[in-house]
Tab-separated table of C-alpha atoms and ligand atoms in Angstrom:
chain	number	residue	atom	x	y	z
A	1	MET	CA	0.000	0.000	0.000
A	2	GLU	CA	1.500	3.332	-1.041
A	3	ASN	CA	1.866	6.118	1.431
A	4	LYS	CA	-0.330	8.604	-0.459
A	5	ILE	CA	-3.856	9.500	0.581
A	6	VAL	CA	-6.740	9.485	-1.899
A	7	VAL	CA	-9.968	11.481	-1.453
A	8	SER	CA	-12.925	12.000	-3.779
A	9	GLY	CA	-16.655	12.564	-3.660
A	10	ILE	CA	-19.814	12.512	-5.719
A	11	ARG	CA	-22.775	14.861	-5.198
A	12	SER	CA	-26.129	13.282	-4.357
A	13	THR	CA	-28.083	15.237	-6.920
A	14	GLY	CA	-29.433	12.641	-9.321
A	15	ASN	CA	-28.614	9.491	-11.183
A	16	LEU	CA	-24.993	8.552	-11.775
A	17	HIS	CA	-23.960	8.233	-15.390
A	18	LEU	CA	-21.195	6.997	-17.638
A	19	GLY	CA	-19.237	10.247	-17.103
A	20	ASN	CA	-19.168	9.688	-13.335
A	21	TYR	CA	-18.102	6.092	-13.930
A	22	PHE	CA	-15.236	6.667	-16.364
A	23	GLY	CA	-14.229	10.106	-15.055
A	24	ALA	CA	-14.124	9.138	-11.404
A	25	MET	CA	-15.338	5.737	-10.215
A	26	LEU	CA	-13.192	3.535	-12.424
A	27	ASN	CA	-10.185	5.240	-10.881
A	28	TYR	CA	-11.608	4.780	-7.373
A	29	ILE	CA	-11.916	1.064	-8.007
A	30	LYS	CA	-8.351	0.747	-9.239
A	31	MET	CA	-6.936	2.964	-6.503
A	32	GLN	CA	-8.588	1.056	-3.649
A	33	ASP	CA	-5.954	-1.676	-3.929
A	34	GLN	CA	-3.006	0.711	-3.967
A	35	PHE	CA	-3.703	3.595	-1.591
A	36	PRO	CA	-5.580	4.436	1.601
A	37	CYS	CA	-8.808	5.865	0.132
A	38	TYR	CA	-11.598	8.093	1.438
A	39	PHE	CA	-14.670	8.264	-0.785
A	40	PHE	CA	-17.852	10.063	0.159
A	41	VAL	CA	-21.286	11.249	-0.899
A	42	ALA	CA	-21.187	15.054	-1.091
A	43	ASP	CA	-24.657	15.783	0.286
A	44	TYR	CA	-23.736	19.263	1.597
A	45	HIS	CA	-22.621	20.257	-1.887
A	46	SER	CA	-25.968	19.178	-3.289
A	47	LEU	CA	-27.720	21.696	-0.982
A	48	THR	CA	-26.385	24.566	-3.114
A	49	THR	CA	-29.156	23.837	-5.600
A	50	HIS	CA	-31.906	23.421	-2.935
A	51	PRO	CA	-33.025	19.822	-3.519
A	52	ASP	CA	-36.332	18.554	-2.126
A	53	PRO	CA	-35.555	17.380	1.475
A	54	ALA	CA	-37.609	14.237	0.911
A	55	GLN	CA	-35.317	13.270	-1.963
A	56	LEU	CA	-32.043	13.710	-0.125
A	57	LYS	CA	-32.028	10.425	1.786
A	58	PRO	CA	-32.970	8.168	-1.155
A	59	ASN	CA	-30.405	9.999	-3.282
A	60	VAL	CA	-27.625	9.531	-0.727
A	61	PHE	CA	-28.466	5.834	-0.371
A	62	LYS	CA	-28.568	5.431	-4.125
A	63	VAL	CA	-25.125	6.979	-4.650
A	64	LEU	CA	-23.707	4.748	-1.902
A	65	ALA	CA	-25.292	1.683	-3.499
A	66	GLU	CA	-24.052	2.684	-6.955
A	67	ASN	CA	-20.505	3.127	-5.663
A	68	ILE	CA	-20.557	-0.379	-4.204
A	69	ALA	CA	-22.295	-1.879	-7.251
A	70	CYS	CA	-19.542	-0.438	-9.455
A	71	GLY	CA	-16.909	-2.298	-7.450
A	72	LEU	CA	-15.948	-0.177	-4.444
A	73	ASP	CA	-15.255	-2.444	-1.509
A	74	PRO	CA	-16.239	-0.812	1.821
A	75	ASN	CA	-13.785	-3.160	3.541
A	76	LYS	CA	-10.917	-1.658	1.585
A	77	VAL	CA	-11.915	2.018	1.490
A	78	THR	CA	-13.499	4.462	3.907
A	79	LEU	CA	-16.921	5.152	2.394
A	80	TYR	CA	-18.970	7.814	4.163
A	81	VAL	CA	-21.449	10.655	3.913
A	82	GLN	CA	-20.027	14.201	4.003
A	83	SER	CA	-22.609	15.540	6.508
A	84	ASP	CA	-21.615	12.800	8.984
A	85	ILE	CA	-18.252	14.527	9.462
A	86	PRO	CA	-18.664	17.814	11.405
A	87	GLU	CA	-14.922	18.475	11.113
A	88	ILE	CA	-15.435	19.249	7.409
A	89	PRO	CA	-17.649	22.340	7.886
A	90	GLU	CA	-15.271	23.567	10.592
A	91	LEU	CA	-12.279	23.387	8.267
A	92	TYR	CA	-14.472	24.964	5.559
A	93	LEU	CA	-15.056	27.927	7.863
A	94	MET	CA	-11.320	28.297	8.446
A	95	LEU	CA	-10.513	28.073	4.743
A	96	ASN	CA	-13.175	30.664	3.952
A	97	MET	CA	-11.045	33.183	5.853
A	98	MET	CA	-8.354	32.567	3.250
A	99	ALA	CA	-10.565	32.567	0.156
A	100	TYR	CA	-11.208	35.868	-1.558
A	101	LYS	CA	-14.430	37.026	-3.136
A	102	GLY	CA	-12.743	37.917	-6.424
A	103	GLU	CA	-11.194	34.505	-6.990
A	104	LEU	CA	-14.375	32.688	-5.961
A	105	GLU	CA	-16.471	34.779	-8.344
A	106	LYS	CA	-14.140	33.909	-11.192
A	107	THR	CA	-14.646	30.152	-10.808
A	108	ALA	CA	-16.197	28.707	-13.980
A	109	SER	CA	-18.702	26.538	-12.075
A	110	PHE	CA	-19.911	29.562	-10.074
A	111	LYS	CA	-20.350	31.701	-13.185
A	112	ASP	CA	-22.198	28.842	-14.810
A	113	LYS	CA	-24.594	28.319	-11.898
A	114	ALA	CA	-25.127	32.082	-11.430
A	115	ARG	CA	-26.281	32.122	-15.049
A	116	THR	CA	-28.508	29.040	-14.869
A	117	GLN	CA	-30.076	29.741	-11.446
A	118	PRO	CA	-30.129	33.576	-11.213
A	119	ASP	CA	-32.733	33.490	-8.420
A	120	ASN	CA	-30.548	31.363	-6.180
A	121	VAL	CA	-26.981	32.677	-6.272
A	122	ASN	CA	-26.305	31.764	-2.642
A	123	ALA	CA	-23.088	31.980	-0.594
A	124	GLY	CA	-22.825	28.185	-0.661
A	125	LEU	CA	-22.464	28.332	-4.429
A	126	LEU	CA	-19.813	31.019	-4.169
A	127	THR	CA	-17.838	29.037	-1.591
A	128	TYR	CA	-18.383	25.663	-3.258
A	129	PRO	CA	-14.613	25.392	-3.938
A	130	THR	CA	-13.689	26.043	-0.293
A	131	LEU	CA	-16.044	23.302	0.897
A	132	MET	CA	-14.531	20.999	-1.682
A	133	SER	CA	-11.043	21.980	-0.505
A	134	ALA	CA	-12.062	21.189	3.080
A	135	ASP	CA	-13.256	17.727	1.917
A	136	ILE	CA	-9.858	17.096	0.399
A	137	LEU	CA	-7.573	18.713	2.969
A	138	ILE	CA	-9.360	17.209	5.985
A	139	HIS	CA	-7.606	13.903	5.182
A	140	LYS	CA	-4.425	15.562	3.879
A	141	ALA	CA	-5.014	14.053	0.444
A	142	HIS	CA	-2.335	13.754	-2.232
A	143	TYR	CA	-4.472	12.389	-5.064
A	144	VAL	CA	-8.021	13.289	-6.061
A	145	PRO	CA	-9.542	11.143	-8.825
A	146	VAL	CA	-11.970	13.402	-10.720
A	147	GLY	CA	-13.168	14.238	-14.214
A	148	LYS	CA	-11.957	17.199	-16.261
A	149	ASP	CA	-14.781	19.468	-15.007
A	150	GLN	CA	-13.250	19.493	-11.501
A	151	GLU	CA	-9.779	20.599	-12.582
A	152	GLN	CA	-10.243	24.244	-11.596
A	153	HIS	CA	-11.610	23.276	-8.167
A	154	LEU	CA	-8.483	21.206	-7.577
A	155	GLU	CA	-6.319	24.130	-8.560
A	156	MET	CA	-8.116	26.184	-5.913
A	157	ALA	CA	-7.654	23.443	-3.304
A	158	ARG	CA	-3.922	23.629	-3.972
A	159	THR	CA	-3.995	27.413	-3.640
A	160	PHE	CA	-5.824	27.251	-0.294
A	161	ALA	CA	-3.452	24.543	0.984
A	162	GLN	CA	-0.441	26.673	0.031
A	163	ARG	CA	-1.985	29.764	1.587
A	164	PHE	CA	-2.675	27.965	4.853
A	165	ASN	CA	0.834	26.485	4.938
A	166	HIS	CA	2.384	29.853	4.212
A	167	ARG	CA	0.411	31.686	6.867
A	168	TYR	CA	0.346	29.124	9.678
A	169	GLY	CA	3.162	26.682	8.939
A	170	ASP	CA	3.363	23.555	6.785
A	171	MET	CA	0.676	20.982	7.333
A	172	PHE	CA	-1.178	20.230	4.078
A	173	PRO	CA	0.320	18.335	1.134
A	174	GLU	CA	-0.698	19.705	-2.279
A	175	PRO	CA	-3.585	17.656	-3.656
A	176	HIS	CA	-3.389	16.702	-7.329
A	177	PRO	CA	-6.137	15.543	-9.660
A	178	PHE	CA	-5.662	11.941	-10.734
A	179	ASN	CA	-6.550	9.682	-13.621
A	180	PHE	CA	-4.869	6.383	-14.464
A	181	GLY	CA	-4.779	7.458	-18.098
A	182	ASN	CA	-2.690	10.480	-16.997
A	183	GLU	CA	-5.180	12.970	-18.389
A	184	LEU	CA	-8.470	13.964	-16.816
A	185	ILE	CA	-11.358	13.027	-19.048
A	186	LYS	CA	-14.734	14.384	-20.073
A	187	ILE	CA	-17.366	11.966	-21.360
A	188	PRO	CA	-19.386	13.916	-23.932
A	189	SER	CA	-23.143	13.742	-24.247
A	190	LEU	CA	-24.625	11.735	-27.113
A	191	ASP	CA	-26.103	14.767	-28.873
A	192	GLY	CA	-22.781	16.533	-29.284
A	193	ASN	CA	-23.780	19.311	-26.841
A	194	GLY	CA	-21.555	19.416	-23.772
A	195	LYS	CA	-20.938	16.561	-21.378
A	196	MET	CA	-22.986	13.781	-19.848
A	197	SER	CA	-24.613	15.248	-16.760
A	198	LYS	CA	-26.825	14.247	-13.819
A	199	SER	CA	-29.289	17.055	-14.380
A	200	GLU	CA	-28.931	18.313	-17.963
A	201	ASN	CA	-28.960	16.547	-21.310
A	202	GLU	CA	-30.949	13.636	-19.876
A	203	ASN	CA	-31.811	12.139	-23.253
A	204	ALA	CA	-28.190	12.304	-24.294
A	205	THR	CA	-26.725	10.918	-21.056
A	206	LEU	CA	-26.396	7.215	-20.304
A	207	TYR	CA	-27.325	6.607	-16.665
A	208	LEU	CA	-26.177	3.604	-14.660
A	209	CYS	CA	-29.867	2.946	-13.851
A	210	ASP	CA	-31.169	3.189	-17.454
A	211	SER	CA	-33.263	0.269	-18.710
A	212	ASP	CA	-31.875	-1.811	-21.601
A	213	ASP	CA	-34.450	-0.247	-23.838
A	214	ALA	CA	-33.581	3.310	-22.849
A	215	ILE	CA	-29.879	2.613	-23.428
A	216	ARG	CA	-30.517	1.243	-26.938
A	217	LYS	CA	-32.803	4.143	-27.828
A	218	LYS	CA	-30.406	6.824	-26.606
A	219	VAL	CA	-27.457	5.250	-28.408
A	220	MET	CA	-29.419	4.956	-31.677
A	221	LYS	CA	-30.071	8.719	-31.462
A	222	ALA	CA	-26.386	9.612	-30.992
A	223	LYS	CA	-25.300	12.365	-33.311
A	224	THR	CA	-23.538	11.163	-36.463
A	225	ASP	CA	-23.233	12.500	-40.029
A	226	GLN	CA	-23.422	11.388	-43.684
A	227	GLY	CA	-20.250	9.315	-43.333
A	228	PRO	CA	-16.749	9.829	-44.729
A	229	THR	CA	-16.346	10.534	-48.444
A	230	GLU	CA	-12.570	10.181	-48.621
A	231	MET	CA	-10.483	7.215	-47.528
A	232	ASN	CA	-8.513	7.668	-44.276
A	233	SER	CA	-10.106	11.002	-43.503
A	234	GLU	CA	-10.034	12.469	-40.020
A	235	MET	CA	-13.156	11.898	-37.919
A	236	PRO	CA	-15.336	14.919	-37.124
A	237	ILE	CA	-15.712	15.529	-33.392
A	238	ASP	CA	-19.186	13.934	-33.050
A	239	ILE	CA	-17.937	10.743	-34.689
A	240	GLN	CA	-14.856	10.741	-32.468
A	241	HIS	CA	-17.227	10.849	-29.494
A	242	VAL	CA	-19.145	7.776	-30.654
A	243	PHE	CA	-15.911	5.906	-31.257
A	244	ALA	CA	-14.645	6.982	-27.824
A	245	LEU	CA	-17.678	5.328	-26.212
A	246	LEU	CA	-17.168	2.205	-28.320
A	247	LYS	CA	-13.573	2.022	-27.108
A	248	LEU	CA	-14.717	2.204	-23.490
A	249	VAL	CA	-17.226	-0.636	-23.546
A	250	SER	CA	-16.607	-2.820	-26.618
A	251	ALA	CA	-14.007	-5.482	-27.341
A	252	GLU	CA	-10.812	-4.181	-28.934
A	253	ASP	CA	-11.308	-6.148	-32.176
A	254	THR	CA	-14.862	-4.793	-32.525
A	255	TYR	CA	-13.533	-1.269	-32.085
A	256	GLN	CA	-10.726	-1.861	-34.605
A	257	LYS	CA	-13.177	-3.303	-37.122
A	258	PHE	CA	-15.282	-0.131	-37.098
A	259	VAL	CA	-12.183	2.083	-37.232
A	260	ALA	CA	-11.072	0.174	-40.348
A	261	ASN	CA	-14.569	0.499	-41.855
A	262	TYR	CA	-14.451	4.211	-41.269
A	263	ALA	CA	-11.024	4.526	-42.898
A	264	ALA	CA	-12.267	2.521	-45.906
A	265	CYS	CA	-15.498	4.579	-46.171
A	266	THR	CA	-17.563	1.424	-45.683
A	267	ILE	CA	-18.865	2.377	-42.266
A	268	ARG	CA	-22.590	1.995	-41.558
A	269	TYR	CA	-23.471	4.072	-38.547
A	270	GLY	CA	-26.644	2.031	-37.988
A	271	ASP	CA	-24.526	-1.100	-37.446
A	272	LEU	CA	-22.059	0.787	-35.305
A	273	LYS	CA	-24.784	2.164	-33.029
A	274	LYS	CA	-26.492	-1.218	-32.780
A	275	GLN	CA	-23.237	-2.776	-31.633
A	276	LEU	CA	-22.553	0.101	-29.252
A	277	GLY	CA	-26.097	-0.161	-27.841
A	278	GLU	CA	-25.675	-3.892	-27.156
A	279	ASP	CA	-22.236	-3.480	-25.594
A	280	MET	CA	-23.515	-0.614	-23.485
A	281	VAL	CA	-26.405	-2.788	-22.240
A	282	GLN	CA	-23.885	-5.534	-21.332
A	283	PHE	CA	-21.892	-2.960	-19.421
A	284	ILE	CA	-24.660	-1.091	-17.599
A	285	ALA	CA	-27.232	-3.824	-16.855
A	286	PRO	CA	-25.173	-5.701	-14.185
A	287	ILE	CA	-24.409	-2.410	-12.372
A	288	ARG	CA	-28.100	-1.421	-12.480
A	289	GLU	CA	-29.270	-4.773	-11.116
A	290	LYS	CA	-26.605	-4.875	-8.388
A	291	THR	CA	-27.524	-1.333	-7.325
A	292	LYS	CA	-31.196	-2.310	-6.937
A	293	GLU	CA	-30.219	-5.264	-4.779
A	294	ILE	CA	-27.929	-3.210	-2.513
A	295	GLN	CA	-30.420	-0.337	-2.259
A	296	GLN	CA	-33.006	-2.655	-0.752
A	297	ASP	CA	-30.683	-3.638	2.068
A	298	THR	CA	-31.023	-0.555	4.269
A	299	ASN	CA	-29.415	-2.284	7.260
A	300	TYR	CA	-26.312	-3.031	5.246
A	301	LEU	CA	-26.076	0.560	3.979
A	302	HIS	CA	-26.551	1.943	7.483
A	303	ARG	CA	-23.738	-0.286	8.742
A	304	ILE	CA	-21.408	0.847	5.929
A	305	MET	CA	-22.225	4.505	6.637
A	306	LYS	CA	-21.591	4.143	10.361
A	307	GLU	CA	-18.285	2.343	9.879
A	308	GLY	CA	-17.219	4.907	7.298
A	309	LYS	CA	-18.194	7.760	9.580
A	310	GLU	CA	-16.059	6.408	12.433
A	311	LYS	CA	-12.989	5.906	10.273
A	312	ALA	CA	-13.362	9.247	8.487
A	313	ARG	CA	-13.898	11.168	11.721
A	314	ALA	CA	-10.778	9.649	13.277
A	315	SER	CA	-8.688	11.012	10.415
A	316	ALA	CA	-10.603	14.314	10.170
A	317	SER	CA	-10.324	15.150	13.863
A	318	ARG	CA	-6.544	14.654	13.805
A	319	THR	CA	-6.246	17.185	10.976
A	320	LEU	CA	-8.665	19.623	12.559
A	321	ASP	CA	-6.837	19.571	15.920
A	322	GLU	CA	-3.619	20.364	14.111
A	323	ALA	CA	-5.237	23.189	12.096
A	324	ARG	CA	-6.808	24.697	15.234
A	325	LYS	CA	-3.444	24.671	17.014
A	326	LYS	CA	-1.685	26.250	14.041
A	327	MET	CA	-4.294	29.010	13.955
A	328	GLY	CA	-4.010	29.599	17.693
A	329	ILE	CA	-7.397	28.120	18.570
A	330	ASN	CA	-6.180	26.029	21.505
A	331	PHE	CA	-7.272	27.936	24.584
A	332	TYR	CA	-7.331	25.047	27.057
A	333	ALA	CA	-3.851	23.662	26.468
B	1	TYM	P1	-20.116	15.365	-9.437
B	1	TYM	O1	-21.005	14.748	-8.445
B	1	TYM	O2	-20.696	16.338	-10.404
B	1	TYM	O3	-19.392	14.252	-10.287
B	1	TYM	C1	-18.710	13.167	-9.659
B	1	TYM	C2	-17.453	12.831	-10.427
B	1	TYM	O4	-17.771	12.517	-11.789
B	1	TYM	C3	-16.983	13.314	-12.676
B	1	TYM	N1	-17.769	13.615	-13.880
B	1	TYM	C4	-17.352	13.385	-15.132
B	1	TYM	N2	-16.197	12.871	-15.605
B	1	TYM	C5	-16.083	12.745	-16.946
B	1	TYM	N3	-17.052	13.090	-17.832
B	1	TYM	C6	-18.235	13.610	-17.408
B	1	TYM	N4	-19.192	13.915	-18.271
B	1	TYM	C7	-18.407	13.787	-15.994
B	1	TYM	N5	-19.427	14.268	-15.231
B	1	TYM	C8	-19.022	14.165	-13.945
B	1	TYM	C9	-16.668	14.567	-11.879
B	1	TYM	O5	-15.525	15.217	-12.385
B	1	TYM	C10	-16.469	14.016	-10.498
B	1	TYM	O6	-15.156	13.520	-10.334
B	1	TYM	N6	-17.737	18.854	-6.771
B	1	TYM	C11	-17.786	17.438	-7.056
B	1	TYM	C12	-18.033	16.590	-5.832
B	1	TYM	C13	-17.041	16.814	-4.739
B	1	TYM	C14	-15.678	16.398	-4.724
B	1	TYM	C15	-15.166	16.839	-3.490
B	1	TYM	C16	-14.876	15.712	-5.642
B	1	TYM	C17	-17.309	17.458	-3.564
B	1	TYM	N7	-16.174	17.470	-2.816
B	1	TYM	C18	-13.840	16.595	-3.125
B	1	TYM	C19	-13.544	15.476	-5.267
B	1	TYM	C20	-13.043	15.910	-4.047
B	1	TYM	C21	-18.942	17.193	-8.024
B	1	TYM	O7	-19.874	17.944	-8.088
B	1	TYM	O8	-18.863	16.033	-8.709
C-alpha cells in the first residue's frame, strides 16, 4: 500500500452516469488496492441547488449503493457521507477566511450556476470550492480522482493549501487531480452538446440505472453525419465521441473493425450504433441490477455509513486539531 492519501466525492443530486463512472469511479476502483482511500457522498454540496428534502435520503443511499455496485469495496476504502463529518464544515469555515471574493467569483462553475439559477446565487455556491477543498484537505489528500470538469476546483484546493501552509506553517500536502490514463477526461453527451450530466442533457446521457431499452434508444439517437467521403479522412468531433464510447465498452477487435470500416469509407453508422447499444447494455445492466439489490438492504447501507463515519472522523479530527493549534485556537492547552 503506497503512502499517499486518496480522497474524492460525488454529489447526491441525481442518477450517476457513464461520465461519473469513467471520469471518477473507475479510478476509485483501481486505486482502492493501492492507496488508503476516502470516498464520500457530497450531500452538503448538493444543498447549493436546494433539492427537495424528501429526496435527499434516497439519493444519498442510491449513490452509496451505486458506488458499491460499481466495485468499491467498503472493507478496503473508507466510504462515508459528508454531513456525517462535522470536522469538514469547521475546516471549511477556516478556509473561507483565506478565500477571496474575487477569486471565488471567477470560478467557472460559479459563473455557470449564477447564469442558470439567477434566483438562487447563494453563498454556498460562491464558496463551493472552499467546501470541496475542506473535503480534500481534511484527510491531507495527495491524489483526487476526478473528471476534467473538476480541474479548476483542484487548482483552488492547492492554492488554499499553500496559503494555509504559508500563513500558519506547513501541514497540508498539495492535492493533485488523478486519472490512471494520466489525463483527466470528459465523457461527452450523445447529442454533441456538452458533457454527460446528472441534471442536464438527460436524453443524451447514459445513466447507470437506465433500462436496456432506454440505453438502446439513446445510443441509436447519438449524433452522427453522412459518413466519410474520402479514404482515411479524419473523424469529425461527433464521430470521435461515438468511437470513444465504443472504445470504453466494446471489445478491442470490434472497435478496430469499425475504425477500419471508417477509414475505408464502408462504415454503416446504424450497425455501429447497434453494436454500441448492445455493448452498453452488457456494461450497464449488471451495475443497475446490483444497485437495486444493494439499495433494498437498508441495514447493510446503514452499517457501511456508520463504519465509514467512524474511520473518516478519526482522520478528520486529527487534521482539525492540528489546524486549530496552528491558527491559535487552543485555549485550554
Ligand atoms: P459530481 O457529483 O458532479 O461528479 C462526480 C465525479 O464525476 C466526474 N464527472 C465526469 N467525468 C467525466 N465526464 C463527465 N461527463 C463527468 N461528469 C461528472 C466529476 O468530475 C467528479 O469527479 N464537486 C464534485 C463533488 C465533490 C468532490 C469533493 C470531488 C465534492 N467534494 C472533493 C472530489 C473531491 C462534483 O460535483 O462532482
